[in-house]
PDB file of C-alpha atoms in Angstrom:
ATOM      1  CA  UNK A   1      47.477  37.996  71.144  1.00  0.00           C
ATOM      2  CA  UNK A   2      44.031  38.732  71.419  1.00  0.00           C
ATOM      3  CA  UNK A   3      42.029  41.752  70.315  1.00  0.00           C
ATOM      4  CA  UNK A   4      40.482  44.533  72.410  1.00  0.00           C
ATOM      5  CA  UNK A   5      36.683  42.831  71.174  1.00  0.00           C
ATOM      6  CA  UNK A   6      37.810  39.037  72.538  1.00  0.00           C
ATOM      7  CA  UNK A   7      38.468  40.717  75.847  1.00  0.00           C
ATOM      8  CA  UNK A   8      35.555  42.442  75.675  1.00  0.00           C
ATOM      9  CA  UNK A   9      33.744  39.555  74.640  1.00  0.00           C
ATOM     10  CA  UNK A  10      35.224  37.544  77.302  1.00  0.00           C
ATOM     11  CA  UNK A  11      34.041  39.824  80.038  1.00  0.00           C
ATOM     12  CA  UNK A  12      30.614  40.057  79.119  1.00  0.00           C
ATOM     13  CA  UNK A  13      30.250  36.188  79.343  1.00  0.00           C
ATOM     14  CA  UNK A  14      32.041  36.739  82.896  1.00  0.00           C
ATOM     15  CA  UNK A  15      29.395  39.457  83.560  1.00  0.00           C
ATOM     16  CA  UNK A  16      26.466  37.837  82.438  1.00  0.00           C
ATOM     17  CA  UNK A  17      27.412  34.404  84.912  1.00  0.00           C
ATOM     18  CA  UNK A  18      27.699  36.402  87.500  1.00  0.00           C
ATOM     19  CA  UNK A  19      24.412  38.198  87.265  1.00  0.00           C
ATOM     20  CA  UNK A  20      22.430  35.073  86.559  1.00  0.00           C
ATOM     21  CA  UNK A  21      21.562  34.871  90.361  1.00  0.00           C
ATOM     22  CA  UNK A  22      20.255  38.585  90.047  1.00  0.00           C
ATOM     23  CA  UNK A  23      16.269  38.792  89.776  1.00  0.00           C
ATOM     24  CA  UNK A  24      16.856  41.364  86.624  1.00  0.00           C
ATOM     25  CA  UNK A  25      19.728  41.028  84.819  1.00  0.00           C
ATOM     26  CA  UNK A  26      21.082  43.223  82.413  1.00  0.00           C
ATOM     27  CA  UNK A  27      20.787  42.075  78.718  1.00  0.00           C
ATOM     28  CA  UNK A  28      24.174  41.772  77.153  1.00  0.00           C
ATOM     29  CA  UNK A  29      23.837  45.184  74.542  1.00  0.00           C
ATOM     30  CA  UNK A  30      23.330  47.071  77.741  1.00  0.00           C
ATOM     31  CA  UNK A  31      26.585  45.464  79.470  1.00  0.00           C
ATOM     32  CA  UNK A  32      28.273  46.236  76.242  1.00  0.00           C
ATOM     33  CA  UNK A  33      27.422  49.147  75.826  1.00  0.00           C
ATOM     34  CA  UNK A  34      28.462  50.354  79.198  1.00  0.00           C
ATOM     35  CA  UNK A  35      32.000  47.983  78.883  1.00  0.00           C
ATOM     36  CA  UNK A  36      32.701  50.057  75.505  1.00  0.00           C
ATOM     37  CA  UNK A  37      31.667  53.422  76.573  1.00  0.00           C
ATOM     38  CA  UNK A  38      33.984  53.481  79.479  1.00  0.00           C
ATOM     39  CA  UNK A  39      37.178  51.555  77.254  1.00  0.00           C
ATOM     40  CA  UNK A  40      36.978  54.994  74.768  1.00  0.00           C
ATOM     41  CA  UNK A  41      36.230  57.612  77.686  1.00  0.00           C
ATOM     42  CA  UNK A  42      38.129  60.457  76.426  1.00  0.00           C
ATOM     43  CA  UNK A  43      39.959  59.129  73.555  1.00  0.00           C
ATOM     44  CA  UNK A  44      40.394  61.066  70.991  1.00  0.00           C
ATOM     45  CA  UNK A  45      38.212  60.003  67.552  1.00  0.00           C
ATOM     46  CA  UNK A  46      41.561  59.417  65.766  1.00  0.00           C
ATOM     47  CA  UNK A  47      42.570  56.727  67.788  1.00  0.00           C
ATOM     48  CA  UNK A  48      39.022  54.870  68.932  1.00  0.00           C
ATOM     49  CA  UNK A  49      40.543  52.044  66.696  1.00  0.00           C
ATOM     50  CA  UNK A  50      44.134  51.909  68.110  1.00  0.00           C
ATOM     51  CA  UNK A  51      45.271  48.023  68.957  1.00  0.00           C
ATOM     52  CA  UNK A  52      48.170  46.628  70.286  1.00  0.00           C
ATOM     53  CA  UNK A  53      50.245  44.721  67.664  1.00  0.00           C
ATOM     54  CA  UNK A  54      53.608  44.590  69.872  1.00  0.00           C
ATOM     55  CA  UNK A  55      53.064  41.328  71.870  1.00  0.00           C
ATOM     56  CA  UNK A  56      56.618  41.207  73.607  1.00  0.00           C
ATOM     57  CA  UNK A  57      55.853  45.288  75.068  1.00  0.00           C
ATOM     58  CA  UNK A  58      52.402  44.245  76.617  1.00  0.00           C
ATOM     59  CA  UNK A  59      53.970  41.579  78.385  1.00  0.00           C
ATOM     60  CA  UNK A  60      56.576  43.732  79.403  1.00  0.00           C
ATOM     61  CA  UNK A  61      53.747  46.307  81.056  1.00  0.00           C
ATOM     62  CA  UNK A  62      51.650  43.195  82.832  1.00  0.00           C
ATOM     63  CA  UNK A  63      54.786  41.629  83.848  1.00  0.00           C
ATOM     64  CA  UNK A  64      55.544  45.852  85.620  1.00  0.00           C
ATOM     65  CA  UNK A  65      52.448  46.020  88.247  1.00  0.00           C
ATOM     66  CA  UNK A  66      54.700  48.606  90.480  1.00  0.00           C
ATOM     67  CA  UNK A  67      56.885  50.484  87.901  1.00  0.00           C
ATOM     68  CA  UNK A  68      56.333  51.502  84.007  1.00  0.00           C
ATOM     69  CA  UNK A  69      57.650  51.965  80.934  1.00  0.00           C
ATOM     70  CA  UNK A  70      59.296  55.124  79.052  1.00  0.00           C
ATOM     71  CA  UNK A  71      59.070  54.581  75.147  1.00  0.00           C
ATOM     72  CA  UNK A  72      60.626  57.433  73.447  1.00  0.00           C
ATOM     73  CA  UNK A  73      61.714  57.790  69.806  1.00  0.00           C
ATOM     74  CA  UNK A  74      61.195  60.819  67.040  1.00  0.00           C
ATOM     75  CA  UNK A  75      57.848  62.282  66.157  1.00  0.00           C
ATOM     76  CA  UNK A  76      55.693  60.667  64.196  1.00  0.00           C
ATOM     77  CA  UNK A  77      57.551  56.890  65.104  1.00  0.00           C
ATOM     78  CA  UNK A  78      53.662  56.116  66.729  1.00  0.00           C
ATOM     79  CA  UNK A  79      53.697  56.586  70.643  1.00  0.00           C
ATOM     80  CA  UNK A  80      50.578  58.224  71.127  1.00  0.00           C
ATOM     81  CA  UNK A  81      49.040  55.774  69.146  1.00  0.00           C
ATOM     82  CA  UNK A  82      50.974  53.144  71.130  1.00  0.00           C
ATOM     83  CA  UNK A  83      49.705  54.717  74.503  1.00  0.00           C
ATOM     84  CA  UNK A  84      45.841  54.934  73.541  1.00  0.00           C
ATOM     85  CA  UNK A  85      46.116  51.167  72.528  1.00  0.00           C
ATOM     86  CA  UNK A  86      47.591  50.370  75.839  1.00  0.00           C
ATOM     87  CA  UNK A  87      44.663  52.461  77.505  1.00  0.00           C
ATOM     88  CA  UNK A  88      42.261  50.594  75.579  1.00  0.00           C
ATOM     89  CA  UNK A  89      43.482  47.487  76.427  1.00  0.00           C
ATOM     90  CA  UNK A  90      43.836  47.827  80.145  1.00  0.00           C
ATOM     91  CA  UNK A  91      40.470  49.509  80.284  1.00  0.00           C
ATOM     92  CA  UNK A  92      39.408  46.662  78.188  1.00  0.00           C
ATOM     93  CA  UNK A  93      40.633  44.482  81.418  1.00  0.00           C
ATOM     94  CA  UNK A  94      39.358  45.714  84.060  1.00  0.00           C
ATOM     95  CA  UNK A  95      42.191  47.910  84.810  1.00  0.00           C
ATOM     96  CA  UNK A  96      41.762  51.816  86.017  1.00  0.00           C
ATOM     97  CA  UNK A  97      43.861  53.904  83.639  1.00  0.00           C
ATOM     98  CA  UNK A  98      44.003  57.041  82.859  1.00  0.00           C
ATOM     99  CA  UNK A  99      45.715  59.064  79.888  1.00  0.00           C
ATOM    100  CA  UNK A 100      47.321  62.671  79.885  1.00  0.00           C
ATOM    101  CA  UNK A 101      48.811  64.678  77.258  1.00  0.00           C
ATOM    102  CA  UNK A 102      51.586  66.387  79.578  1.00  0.00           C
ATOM    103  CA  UNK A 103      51.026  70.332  77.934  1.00  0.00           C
ATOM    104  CA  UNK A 104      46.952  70.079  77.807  1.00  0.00           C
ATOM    105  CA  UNK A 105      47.190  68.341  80.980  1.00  0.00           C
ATOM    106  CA  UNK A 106      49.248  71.633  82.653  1.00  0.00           C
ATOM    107  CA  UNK A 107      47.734  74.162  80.676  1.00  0.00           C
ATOM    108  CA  UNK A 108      44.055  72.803  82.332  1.00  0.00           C
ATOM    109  CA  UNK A 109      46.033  72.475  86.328  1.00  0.00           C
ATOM    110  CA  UNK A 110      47.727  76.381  85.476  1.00  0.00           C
ATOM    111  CA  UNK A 111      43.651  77.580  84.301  1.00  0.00           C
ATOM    112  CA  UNK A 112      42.428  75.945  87.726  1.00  0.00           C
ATOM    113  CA  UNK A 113      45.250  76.636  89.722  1.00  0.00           C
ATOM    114  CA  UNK A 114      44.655  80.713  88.718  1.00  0.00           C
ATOM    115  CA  UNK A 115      40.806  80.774  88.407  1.00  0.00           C
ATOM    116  CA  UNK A 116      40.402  79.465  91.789  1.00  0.00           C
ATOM    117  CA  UNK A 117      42.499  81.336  93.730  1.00  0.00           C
ATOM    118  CA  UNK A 118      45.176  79.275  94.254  1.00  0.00           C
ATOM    119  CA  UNK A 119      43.787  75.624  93.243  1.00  0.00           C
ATOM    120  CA  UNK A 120      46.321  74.101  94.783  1.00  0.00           C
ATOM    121  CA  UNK A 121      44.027  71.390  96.531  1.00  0.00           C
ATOM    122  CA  UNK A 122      43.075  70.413  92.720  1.00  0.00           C
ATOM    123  CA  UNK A 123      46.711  70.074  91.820  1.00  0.00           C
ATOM    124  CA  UNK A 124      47.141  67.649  94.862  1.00  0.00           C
ATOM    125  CA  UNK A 125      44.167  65.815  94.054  1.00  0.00           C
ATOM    126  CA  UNK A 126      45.006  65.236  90.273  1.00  0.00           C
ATOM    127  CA  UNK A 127      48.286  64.129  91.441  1.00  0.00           C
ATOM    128  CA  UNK A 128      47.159  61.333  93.864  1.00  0.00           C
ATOM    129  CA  UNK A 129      44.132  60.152  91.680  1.00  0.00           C
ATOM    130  CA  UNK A 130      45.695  57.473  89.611  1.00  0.00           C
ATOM    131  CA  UNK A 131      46.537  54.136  90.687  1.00  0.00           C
ATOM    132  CA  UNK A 132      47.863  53.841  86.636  1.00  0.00           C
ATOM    133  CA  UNK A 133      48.717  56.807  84.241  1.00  0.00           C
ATOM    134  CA  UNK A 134      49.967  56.956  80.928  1.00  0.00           C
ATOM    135  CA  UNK A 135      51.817  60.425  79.841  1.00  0.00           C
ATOM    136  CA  UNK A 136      52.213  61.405  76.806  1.00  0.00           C
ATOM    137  CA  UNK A 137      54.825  64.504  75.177  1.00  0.00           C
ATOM    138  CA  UNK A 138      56.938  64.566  78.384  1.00  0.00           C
ATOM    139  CA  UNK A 139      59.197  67.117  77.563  1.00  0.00           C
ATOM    140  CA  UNK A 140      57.093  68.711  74.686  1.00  0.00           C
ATOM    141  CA  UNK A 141      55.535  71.302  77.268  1.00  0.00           C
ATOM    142  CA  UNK A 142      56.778  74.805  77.747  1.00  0.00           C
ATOM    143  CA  UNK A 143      59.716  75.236  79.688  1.00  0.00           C
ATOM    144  CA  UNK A 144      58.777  77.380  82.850  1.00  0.00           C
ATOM    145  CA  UNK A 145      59.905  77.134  86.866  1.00  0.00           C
ATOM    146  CA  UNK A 146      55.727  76.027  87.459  1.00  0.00           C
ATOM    147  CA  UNK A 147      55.573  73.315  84.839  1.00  0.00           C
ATOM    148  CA  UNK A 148      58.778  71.667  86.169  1.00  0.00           C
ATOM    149  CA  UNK A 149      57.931  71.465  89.411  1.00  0.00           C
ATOM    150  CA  UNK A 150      53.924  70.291  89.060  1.00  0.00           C
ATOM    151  CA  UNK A 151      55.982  67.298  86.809  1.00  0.00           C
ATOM    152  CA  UNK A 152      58.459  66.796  89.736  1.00  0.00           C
ATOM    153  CA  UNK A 153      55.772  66.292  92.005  1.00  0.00           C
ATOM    154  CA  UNK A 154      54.008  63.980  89.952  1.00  0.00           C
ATOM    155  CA  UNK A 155      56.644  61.658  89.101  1.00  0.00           C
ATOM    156  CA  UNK A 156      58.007  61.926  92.646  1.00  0.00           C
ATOM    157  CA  UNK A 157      54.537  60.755  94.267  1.00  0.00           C
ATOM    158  CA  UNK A 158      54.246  57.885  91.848  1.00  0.00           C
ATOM    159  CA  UNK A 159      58.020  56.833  91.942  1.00  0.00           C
ATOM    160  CA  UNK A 160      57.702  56.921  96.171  1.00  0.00           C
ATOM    161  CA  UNK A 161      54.620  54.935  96.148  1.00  0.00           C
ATOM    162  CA  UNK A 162      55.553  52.265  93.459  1.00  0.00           C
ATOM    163  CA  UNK A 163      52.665  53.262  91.064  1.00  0.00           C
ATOM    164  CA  UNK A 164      52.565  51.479  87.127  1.00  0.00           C
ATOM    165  CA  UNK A 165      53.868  55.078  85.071  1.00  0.00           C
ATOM    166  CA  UNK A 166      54.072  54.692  81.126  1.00  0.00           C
ATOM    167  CA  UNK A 167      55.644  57.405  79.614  1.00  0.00           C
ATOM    168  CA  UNK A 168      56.291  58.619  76.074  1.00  0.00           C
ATOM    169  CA  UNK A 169      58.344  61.040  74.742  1.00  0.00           C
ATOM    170  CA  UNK A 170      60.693  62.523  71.647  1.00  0.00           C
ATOM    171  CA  UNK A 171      63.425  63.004  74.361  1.00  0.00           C
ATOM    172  CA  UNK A 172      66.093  60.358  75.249  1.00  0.00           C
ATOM    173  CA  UNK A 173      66.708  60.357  79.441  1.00  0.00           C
ATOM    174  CA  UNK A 174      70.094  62.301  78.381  1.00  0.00           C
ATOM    175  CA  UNK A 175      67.845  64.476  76.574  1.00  0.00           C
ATOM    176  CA  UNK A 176      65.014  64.872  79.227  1.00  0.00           C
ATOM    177  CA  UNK A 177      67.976  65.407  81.931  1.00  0.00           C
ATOM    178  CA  UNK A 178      69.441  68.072  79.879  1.00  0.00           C
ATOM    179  CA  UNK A 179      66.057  70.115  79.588  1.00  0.00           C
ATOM    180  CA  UNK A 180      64.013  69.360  83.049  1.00  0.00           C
ATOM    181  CA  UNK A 181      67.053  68.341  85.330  1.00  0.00           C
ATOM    182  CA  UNK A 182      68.110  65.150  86.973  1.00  0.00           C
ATOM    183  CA  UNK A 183      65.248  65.442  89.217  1.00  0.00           C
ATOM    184  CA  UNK A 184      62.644  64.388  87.181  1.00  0.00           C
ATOM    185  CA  UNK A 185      65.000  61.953  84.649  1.00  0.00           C
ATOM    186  CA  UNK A 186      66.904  59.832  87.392  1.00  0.00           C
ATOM    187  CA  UNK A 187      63.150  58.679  89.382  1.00  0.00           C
ATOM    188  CA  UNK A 188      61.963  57.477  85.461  1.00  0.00           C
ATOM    189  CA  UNK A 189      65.354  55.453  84.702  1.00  0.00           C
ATOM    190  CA  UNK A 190      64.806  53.983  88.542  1.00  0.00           C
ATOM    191  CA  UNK A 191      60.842  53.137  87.878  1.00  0.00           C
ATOM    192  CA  UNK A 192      60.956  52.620  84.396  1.00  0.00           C
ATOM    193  CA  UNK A 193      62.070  50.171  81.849  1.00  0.00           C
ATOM    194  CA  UNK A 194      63.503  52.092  78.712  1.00  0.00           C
ATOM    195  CA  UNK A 195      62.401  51.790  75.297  1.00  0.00           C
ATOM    196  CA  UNK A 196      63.517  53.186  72.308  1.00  0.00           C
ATOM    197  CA  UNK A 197      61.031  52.966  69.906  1.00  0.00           C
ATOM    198  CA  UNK A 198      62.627  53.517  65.925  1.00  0.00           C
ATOM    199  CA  UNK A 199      61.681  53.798  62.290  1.00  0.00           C
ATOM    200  CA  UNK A 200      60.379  56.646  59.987  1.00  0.00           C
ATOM    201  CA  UNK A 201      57.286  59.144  60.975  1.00  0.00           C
ATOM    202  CA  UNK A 202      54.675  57.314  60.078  1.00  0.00           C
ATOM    203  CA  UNK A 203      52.350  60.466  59.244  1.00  0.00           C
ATOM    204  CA  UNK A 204      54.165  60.954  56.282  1.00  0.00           C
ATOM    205  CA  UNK A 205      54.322  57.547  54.557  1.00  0.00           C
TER     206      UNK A 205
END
């Protein structure tokens, strides 16, 4: 499996081929530079170093263009870490991806939605941008009628329009279903492969 610097490697010889009929090329620092800059946009210093080491779950996400993944399994058992690696690595590709922490990520739509009036042409926005998303702590966000149904949406736009979703939680779907309803659980068990992901919390070893 190769690392996130072979890819990146790989696409600055790419880059630099295909600029060779250009009167000014760029030299390759600048090119990687710019290639590494936008891999780590907004990931967080603690996991600028994350990589992929489970071979047989990558292929399962390339191999899931239209639908996703939901890995779930007790805190500390490494999905964030997981997620950022998978970020890196599609960024790393050539892929669009984006990455949101489900409670910062409705705490900052709740702040628009009231500061602006209403906001709700934000909300709509940030819920169409994303061709790919990876969410992390579904289920870890406070329980209220808002938060449910800005999650609903979400998940129902991406489910009705076939969009690659990666998900990770603490909650089993049993688990999500119990605490955010069968609304939200049934689209991710239709769009999403499951994945339990086991083993101690890592944080503590």
């Amino acid at each position: 499996m190769k690392s996130i610097n072979e890819i990146i490697l790989e696409r600055i010889d790419k880059i630099l081929k295909e600029e060779e009929k250009y009167p000014r090329p760029r030299p390759k620092e600048q090119i990687e530079k710019e290639l590494i800059r936008k891999i780590e946009r907004n990931v967080p210093a603690r996991y600028i170093n994350a990589e992929m080491q489970d071979e047989d779950l990558w292929n399962e996400i390339k191999n899931r263009e239209k639908q996703g993944i939901y890995l779930f399994g007790t805190v500390g058992t490494g999905k964030t870490y997981i997620l950022y690696a998978i970020l890196k690595r599609m960024r790393a590709g050539g892929i669009y991806a984006e990455l949101w922490n489900v409670p910062d990520k409705l705490a900052s739509l709740r702040k628009n939605f009231q500061e602006d009036g209403g906001g709700e042409e934000k909300i709509e926005e940030e819920i169409k941008m994303n061709d790919t998303l990876l969410i992390d702590d579904l289920g870890a966000e406070k329980q209220t009628e808002w938060n449910t149904e800005i999650m609903y949406r979400l998940i129902n736009y991406r489910y009705e329009n076939m969009l690659r979703t990666i998900f990770a939680s603490n909650l089993s779907i049993q688990e999500l279903s119990e605490r955010n309803g069968d609304r939200i659980a049934s689209r991710i068990v239709e769009m999403c492969k499951i994945i339990p992901l086991k083993g101690q919390d890592r944080r503590l070893n």
